[in-house]
Short mmCIF file of C-alpha atoms and ligand atoms in Angstrom, two decimals:
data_model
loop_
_atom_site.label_atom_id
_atom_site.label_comp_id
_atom_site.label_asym_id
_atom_site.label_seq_id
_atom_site.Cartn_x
_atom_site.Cartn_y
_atom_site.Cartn_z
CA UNK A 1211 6.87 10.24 8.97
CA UNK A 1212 10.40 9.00 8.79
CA UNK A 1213 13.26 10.83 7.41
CA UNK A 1214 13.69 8.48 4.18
CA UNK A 1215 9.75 9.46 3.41
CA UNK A 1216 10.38 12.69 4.33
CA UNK A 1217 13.10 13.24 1.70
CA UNK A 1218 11.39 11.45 -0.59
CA UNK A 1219 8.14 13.67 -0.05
CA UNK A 1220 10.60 16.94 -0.66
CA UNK A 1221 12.23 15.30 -3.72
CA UNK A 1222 8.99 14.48 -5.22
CA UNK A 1223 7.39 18.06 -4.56
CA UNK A 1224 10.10 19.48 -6.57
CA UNK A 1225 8.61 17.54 -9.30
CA UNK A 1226 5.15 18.39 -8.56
CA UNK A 1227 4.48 15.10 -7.60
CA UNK A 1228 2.60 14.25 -4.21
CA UNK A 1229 2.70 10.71 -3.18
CA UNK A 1230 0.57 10.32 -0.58
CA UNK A 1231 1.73 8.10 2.60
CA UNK A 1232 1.09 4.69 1.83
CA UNK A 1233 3.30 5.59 -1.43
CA UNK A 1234 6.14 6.85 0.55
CA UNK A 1235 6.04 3.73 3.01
CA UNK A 1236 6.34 1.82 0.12
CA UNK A 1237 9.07 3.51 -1.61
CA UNK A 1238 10.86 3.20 1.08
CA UNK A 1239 10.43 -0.81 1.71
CA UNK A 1240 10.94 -1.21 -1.84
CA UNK A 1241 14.09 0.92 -1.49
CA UNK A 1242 15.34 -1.91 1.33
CA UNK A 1243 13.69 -4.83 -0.41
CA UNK A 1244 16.18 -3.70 -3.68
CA UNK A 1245 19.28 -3.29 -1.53
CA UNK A 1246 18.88 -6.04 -0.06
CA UNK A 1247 17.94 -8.53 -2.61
CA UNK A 1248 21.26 -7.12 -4.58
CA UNK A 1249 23.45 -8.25 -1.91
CA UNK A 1250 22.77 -11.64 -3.90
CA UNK A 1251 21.38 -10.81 -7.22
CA UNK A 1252 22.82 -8.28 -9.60
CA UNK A 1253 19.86 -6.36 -9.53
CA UNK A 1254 21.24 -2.47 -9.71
CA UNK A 1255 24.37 -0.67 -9.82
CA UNK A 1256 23.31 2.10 -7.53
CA UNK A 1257 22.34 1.35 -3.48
CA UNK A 1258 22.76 4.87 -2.17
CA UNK A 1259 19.30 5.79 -0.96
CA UNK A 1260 19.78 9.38 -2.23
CA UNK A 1261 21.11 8.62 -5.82
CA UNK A 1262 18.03 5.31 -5.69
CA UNK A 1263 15.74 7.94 -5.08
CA UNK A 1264 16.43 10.16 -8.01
CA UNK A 1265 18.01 7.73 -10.45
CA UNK A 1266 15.20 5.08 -9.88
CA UNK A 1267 12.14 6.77 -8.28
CA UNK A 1268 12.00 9.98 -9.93
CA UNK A 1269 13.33 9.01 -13.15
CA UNK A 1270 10.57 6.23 -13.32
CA UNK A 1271 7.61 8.78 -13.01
CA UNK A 1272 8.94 11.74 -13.94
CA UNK A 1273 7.11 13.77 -16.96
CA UNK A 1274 4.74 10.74 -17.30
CA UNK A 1275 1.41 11.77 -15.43
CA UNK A 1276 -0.86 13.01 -18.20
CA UNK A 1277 -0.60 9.32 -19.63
CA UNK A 1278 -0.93 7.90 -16.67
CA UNK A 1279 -4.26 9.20 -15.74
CA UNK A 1280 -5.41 7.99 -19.25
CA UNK A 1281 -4.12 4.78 -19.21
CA UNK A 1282 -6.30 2.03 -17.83
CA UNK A 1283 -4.15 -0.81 -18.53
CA UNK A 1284 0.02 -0.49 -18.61
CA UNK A 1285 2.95 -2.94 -19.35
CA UNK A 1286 6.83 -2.15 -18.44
CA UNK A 1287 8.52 -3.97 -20.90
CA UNK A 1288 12.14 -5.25 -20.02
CA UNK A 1289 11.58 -4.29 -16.27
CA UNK A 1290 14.52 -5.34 -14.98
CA UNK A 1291 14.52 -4.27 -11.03
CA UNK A 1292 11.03 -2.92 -11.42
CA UNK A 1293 12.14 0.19 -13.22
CA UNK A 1294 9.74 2.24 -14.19
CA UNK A 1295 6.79 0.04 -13.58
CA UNK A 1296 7.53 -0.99 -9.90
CA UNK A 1297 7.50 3.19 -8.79
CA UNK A 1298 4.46 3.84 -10.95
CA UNK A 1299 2.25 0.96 -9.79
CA UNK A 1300 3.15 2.48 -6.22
CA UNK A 1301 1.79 5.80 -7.20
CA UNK A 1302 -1.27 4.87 -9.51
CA UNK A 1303 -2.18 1.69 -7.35
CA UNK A 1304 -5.33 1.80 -8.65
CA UNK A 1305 -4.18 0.65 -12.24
CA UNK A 1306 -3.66 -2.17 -13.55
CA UNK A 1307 0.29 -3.21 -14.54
CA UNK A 1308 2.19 -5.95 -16.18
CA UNK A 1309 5.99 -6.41 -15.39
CA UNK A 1310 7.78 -8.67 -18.12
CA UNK A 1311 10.81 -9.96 -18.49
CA UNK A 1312 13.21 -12.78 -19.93
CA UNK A 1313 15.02 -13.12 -16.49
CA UNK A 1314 12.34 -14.87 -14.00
CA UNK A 1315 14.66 -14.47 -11.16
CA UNK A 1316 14.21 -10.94 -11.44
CA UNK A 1317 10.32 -11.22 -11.98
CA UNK A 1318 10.61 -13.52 -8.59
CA UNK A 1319 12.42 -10.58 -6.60
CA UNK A 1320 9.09 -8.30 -7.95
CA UNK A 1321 6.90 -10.81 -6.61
CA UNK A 1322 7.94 -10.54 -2.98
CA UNK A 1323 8.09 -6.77 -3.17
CA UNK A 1324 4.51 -7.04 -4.68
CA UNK A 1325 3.45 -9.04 -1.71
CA UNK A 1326 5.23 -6.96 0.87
CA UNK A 1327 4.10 -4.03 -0.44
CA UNK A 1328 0.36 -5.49 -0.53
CA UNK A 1329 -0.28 -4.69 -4.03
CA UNK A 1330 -2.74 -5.85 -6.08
CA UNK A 1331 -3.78 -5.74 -9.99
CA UNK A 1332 0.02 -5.89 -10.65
CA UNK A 1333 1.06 -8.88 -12.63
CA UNK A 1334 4.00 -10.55 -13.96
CA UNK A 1335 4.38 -12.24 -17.11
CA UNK A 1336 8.11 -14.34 -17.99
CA UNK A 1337 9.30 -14.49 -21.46
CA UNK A 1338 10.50 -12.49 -24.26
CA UNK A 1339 8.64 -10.09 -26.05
CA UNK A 1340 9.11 -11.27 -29.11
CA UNK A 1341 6.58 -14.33 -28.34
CA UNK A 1342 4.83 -12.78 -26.00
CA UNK A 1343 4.04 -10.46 -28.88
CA UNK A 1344 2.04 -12.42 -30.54
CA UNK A 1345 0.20 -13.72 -27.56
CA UNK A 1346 -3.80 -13.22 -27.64
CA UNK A 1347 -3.87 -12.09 -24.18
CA UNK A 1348 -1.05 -9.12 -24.87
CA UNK A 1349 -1.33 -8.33 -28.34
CA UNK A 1350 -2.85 -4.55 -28.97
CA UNK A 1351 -4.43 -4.64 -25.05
CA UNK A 1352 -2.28 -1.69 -23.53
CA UNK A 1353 -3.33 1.73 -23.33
CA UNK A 1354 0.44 2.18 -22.34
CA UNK A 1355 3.95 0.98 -22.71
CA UNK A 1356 6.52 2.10 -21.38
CA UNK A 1357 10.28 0.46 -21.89
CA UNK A 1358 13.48 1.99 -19.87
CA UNK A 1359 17.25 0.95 -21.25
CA UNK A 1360 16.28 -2.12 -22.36
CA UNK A 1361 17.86 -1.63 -26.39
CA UNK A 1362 17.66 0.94 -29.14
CA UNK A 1363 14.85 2.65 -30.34
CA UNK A 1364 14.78 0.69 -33.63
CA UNK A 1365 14.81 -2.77 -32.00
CA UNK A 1366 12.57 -1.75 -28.91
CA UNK A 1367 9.97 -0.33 -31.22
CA UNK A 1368 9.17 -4.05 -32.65
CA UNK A 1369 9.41 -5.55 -28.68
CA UNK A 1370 6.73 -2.77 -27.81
CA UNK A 1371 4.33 -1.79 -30.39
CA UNK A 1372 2.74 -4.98 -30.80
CA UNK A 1373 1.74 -5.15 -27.39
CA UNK A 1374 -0.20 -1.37 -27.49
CA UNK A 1375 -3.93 -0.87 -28.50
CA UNK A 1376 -4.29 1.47 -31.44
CA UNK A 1377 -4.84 5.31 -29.98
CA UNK A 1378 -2.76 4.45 -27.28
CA UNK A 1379 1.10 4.85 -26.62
CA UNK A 1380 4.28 3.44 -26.85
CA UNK A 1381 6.61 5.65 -24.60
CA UNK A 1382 10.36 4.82 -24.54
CA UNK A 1383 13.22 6.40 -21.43
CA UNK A 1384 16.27 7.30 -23.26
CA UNK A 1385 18.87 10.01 -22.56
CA UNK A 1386 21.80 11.77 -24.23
CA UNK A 1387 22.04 12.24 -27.79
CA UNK A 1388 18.81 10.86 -29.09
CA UNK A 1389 18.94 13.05 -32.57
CA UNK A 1390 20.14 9.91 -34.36
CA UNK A 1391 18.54 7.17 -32.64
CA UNK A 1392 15.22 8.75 -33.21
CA UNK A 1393 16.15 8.71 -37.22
CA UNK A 1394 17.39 5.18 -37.27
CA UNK A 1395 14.27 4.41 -35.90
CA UNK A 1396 11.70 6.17 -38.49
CA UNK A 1397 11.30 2.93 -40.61
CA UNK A 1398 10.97 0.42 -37.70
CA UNK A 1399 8.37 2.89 -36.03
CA UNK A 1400 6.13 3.50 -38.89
CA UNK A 1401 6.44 -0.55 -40.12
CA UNK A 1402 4.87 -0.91 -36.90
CA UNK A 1403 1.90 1.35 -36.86
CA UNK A 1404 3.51 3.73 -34.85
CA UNK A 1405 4.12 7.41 -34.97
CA UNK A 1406 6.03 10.12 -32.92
CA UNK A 1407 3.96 12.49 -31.52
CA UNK A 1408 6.40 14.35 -29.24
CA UNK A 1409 9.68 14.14 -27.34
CA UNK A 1410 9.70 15.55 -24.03
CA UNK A 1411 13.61 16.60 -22.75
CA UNK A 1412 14.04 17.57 -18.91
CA UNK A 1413 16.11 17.97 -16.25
CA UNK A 1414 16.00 15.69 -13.49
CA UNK A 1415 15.17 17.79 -10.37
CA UNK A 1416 18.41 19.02 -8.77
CA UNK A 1417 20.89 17.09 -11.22
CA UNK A 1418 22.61 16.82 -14.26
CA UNK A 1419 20.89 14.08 -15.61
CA UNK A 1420 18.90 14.43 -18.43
CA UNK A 1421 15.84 12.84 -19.67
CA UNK A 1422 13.99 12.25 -22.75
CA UNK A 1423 10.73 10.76 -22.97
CA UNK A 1424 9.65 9.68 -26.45
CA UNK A 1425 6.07 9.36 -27.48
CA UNK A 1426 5.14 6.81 -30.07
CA UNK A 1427 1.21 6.82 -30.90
CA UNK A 1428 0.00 3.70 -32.21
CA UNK A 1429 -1.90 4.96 -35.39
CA UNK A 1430 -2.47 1.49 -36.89
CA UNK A 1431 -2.61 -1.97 -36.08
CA UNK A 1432 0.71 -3.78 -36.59
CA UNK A 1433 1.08 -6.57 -39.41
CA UNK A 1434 0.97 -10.36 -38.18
CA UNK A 1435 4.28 -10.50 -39.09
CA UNK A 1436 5.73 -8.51 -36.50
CA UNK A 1437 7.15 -8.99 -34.06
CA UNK A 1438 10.00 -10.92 -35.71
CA UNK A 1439 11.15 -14.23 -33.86
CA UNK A 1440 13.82 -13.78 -31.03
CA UNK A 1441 16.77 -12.17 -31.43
CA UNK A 1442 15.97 -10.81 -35.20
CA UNK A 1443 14.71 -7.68 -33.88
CA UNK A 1444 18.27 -6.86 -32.24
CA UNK A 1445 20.29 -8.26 -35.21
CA UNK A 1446 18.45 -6.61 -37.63
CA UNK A 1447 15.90 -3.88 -36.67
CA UNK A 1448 13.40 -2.79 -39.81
N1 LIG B 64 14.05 -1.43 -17.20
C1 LIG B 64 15.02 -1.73 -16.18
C2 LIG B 64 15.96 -2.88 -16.57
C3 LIG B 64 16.87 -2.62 -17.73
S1 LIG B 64 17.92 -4.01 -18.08
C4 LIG B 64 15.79 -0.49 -15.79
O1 LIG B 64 15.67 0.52 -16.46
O2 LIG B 64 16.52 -0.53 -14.79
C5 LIG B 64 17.05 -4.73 -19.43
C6 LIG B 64 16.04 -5.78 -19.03
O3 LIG B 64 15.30 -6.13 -20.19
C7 LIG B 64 16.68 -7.04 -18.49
O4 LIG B 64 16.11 -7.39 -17.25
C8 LIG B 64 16.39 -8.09 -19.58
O5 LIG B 64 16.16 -9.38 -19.04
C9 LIG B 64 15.14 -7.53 -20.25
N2 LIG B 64 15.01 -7.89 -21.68
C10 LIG B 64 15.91 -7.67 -22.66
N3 LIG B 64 15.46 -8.10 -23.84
C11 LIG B 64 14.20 -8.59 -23.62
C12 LIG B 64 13.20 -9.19 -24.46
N4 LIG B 64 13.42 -9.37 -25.77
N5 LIG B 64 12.04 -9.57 -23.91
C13 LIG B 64 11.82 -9.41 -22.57
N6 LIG B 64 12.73 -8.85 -21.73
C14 LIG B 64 13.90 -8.45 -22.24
#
C-alpha cells in the first residue's frame, strides 16, 4: 500500500469508515486526476493532498452510511468536481449514481475519472435542474439526493425534491449557522412534499470544520408545478 492510501486508510478509520483497496487506489488517482485537471480548469480551490483528503473525501461520506446502504438509486445534484457523489460512488460501487450539472466541462473532467477509475453504473446527466426536474426519466426516481454548496436551502429544496421518490430523502451539506436557513426554508420544503426529519451536526475528524447534514423526507409527491423554470427558484424561493 502506498503512503497516500495509507493515510487515507488512517483518516478514514477515524471515521469508522473502511474503504477497502480498490477504494483507496482510487481515491488516490482521483486525487491526481483533480489536481491535475485544475492546472487548466477551475475545478477546486484546495490541491493539498492532506486538506483534499479531509475537505473533499471525508466531508463527502462522512455521517451518510445508514442512507447509503438503503439507497438503491442516488443523484448528486450540482456536483461540481465530483463532490460528494464522485467519493461515494468509489465507496458504494455497487450503486447506481447520477452526477448533474449545468457546466458540461466539468461533467467531461468526471467522465475520464469514471473511465480511469473503471467505474460503472455511474452516469452523467448535463443541464439544470430546473428542466431536468420535470424530466420522466428523473422525476420522483431517487431513493437519495444529496446536494453540497450548490445554493440555499430554500432554493435547493425546489432543484432537489422533485427529483426524489416519495419515502426517500433529500439530504443537503451545509455548515455554520444553519438556525436561520433551516427557517427560511420551512415553506419551500413543505410546498414541495418534503419534511425534516433530522439534522445531524459533527466534527470533521481531527479539525475544526463543522458539518451539518440535513435530512429532508419526501412525504408527498411534489405538484406539477414545481420545479419553477430557471433561475425563479434562486430569485424567488417559495
Ligand atoms: N457540489 C460541488 C460543487 C459546488 S459548486 C462541491 O461541493 O464542491 C456548484 C455547482 O452546482 C456548479 O458546478 C454549478 O454548475 C452547479 N449548479 C448550480 N446551479 C445549478 C442548477 N440549477 N442545475 C444544475 N447544476 C447547477
Amino acid at each position: 500500500m502506498t503512503d497516500n492510501e495509507k493515510y487515507i486508510k488512517e483518516q478514514f478509520a477515524k471515521a469508522n469508515l473502511y474503504p477497502d483497496e480498490i477504494a483507496l487506489s482510487r481515491l488516490v488517482m482521483f486525487y491526481h486526476l483533480l489536481v491535475e485537471k485544475n492546472k487548466v480548469m477551475n475545478l477546486t480551490g484546495i490541491t493539498e493532498f492532506d486538506e483534499v483528503v479531509q475537505k473533499h473525501f471525508l466531508d463527502s461520506v462522512y455521517g451518510l452510511d445508514e442512507y447509503m446502504e438503503e439507497a438503491e438509486k442516488i443523484l448528486d445534484l450540482g456536483t461540481g468536481a465530483g463532490f460528494p457523489g464522485m467519493p461515494l460512488k468509489i465507496l458504494y460501487p455497487e450503486k447506481p449514481f447520477v452526477l448533474m450539472d449545468s457546466l458540461k466541462k466539468r461533467l467531461n473532467f468526471l467522465e475520464e475519472v469514471r473511465v480511469a477509475l473503471k467505474l460503472d453504473k455511474l452516469t452523467f446527466e448535463h443541464g439544470r435542474a430546473e428542466d431536468l426536474g420535470h424530466d420522466k426519466r428523473y422525476r420522483e426516481s431517487f431513493d437519495l439526493v444529496l446536494s453540497r454548496a450548490v445554493a440555499k436551502l430554500s432554493t435547493l429544496s425546489e432543484l432537489c425534491l422533485p427529483f426524489v421518490k416519495v419515502g426517500g430523502y433529500f439530504i443537503s451539506f451545509k455548515s455554520g449557522n444553519i438556525e436561520e436557513e433551516l427557517e427560511q426554508a420551512a415553506n419551500a420544503i413543505k410546498a414541495l412534499g418534503g419534511t425534516v426529519e433530522d439534522v445531524n451536526k459533527f466534527m470533521l475528524p481531527d479539525s475544526d470544520i463543522s458539518r451539518s447534514l440535513i435530512i429532508i423526507r419526501k412525504a408527498k409527491p411534489t405538484k406539477k408545478q414545481y420545479p419553477r423554470k430557471a433561475g425563479t427558484p434562486l430569485k424567488s424561493p417559495l
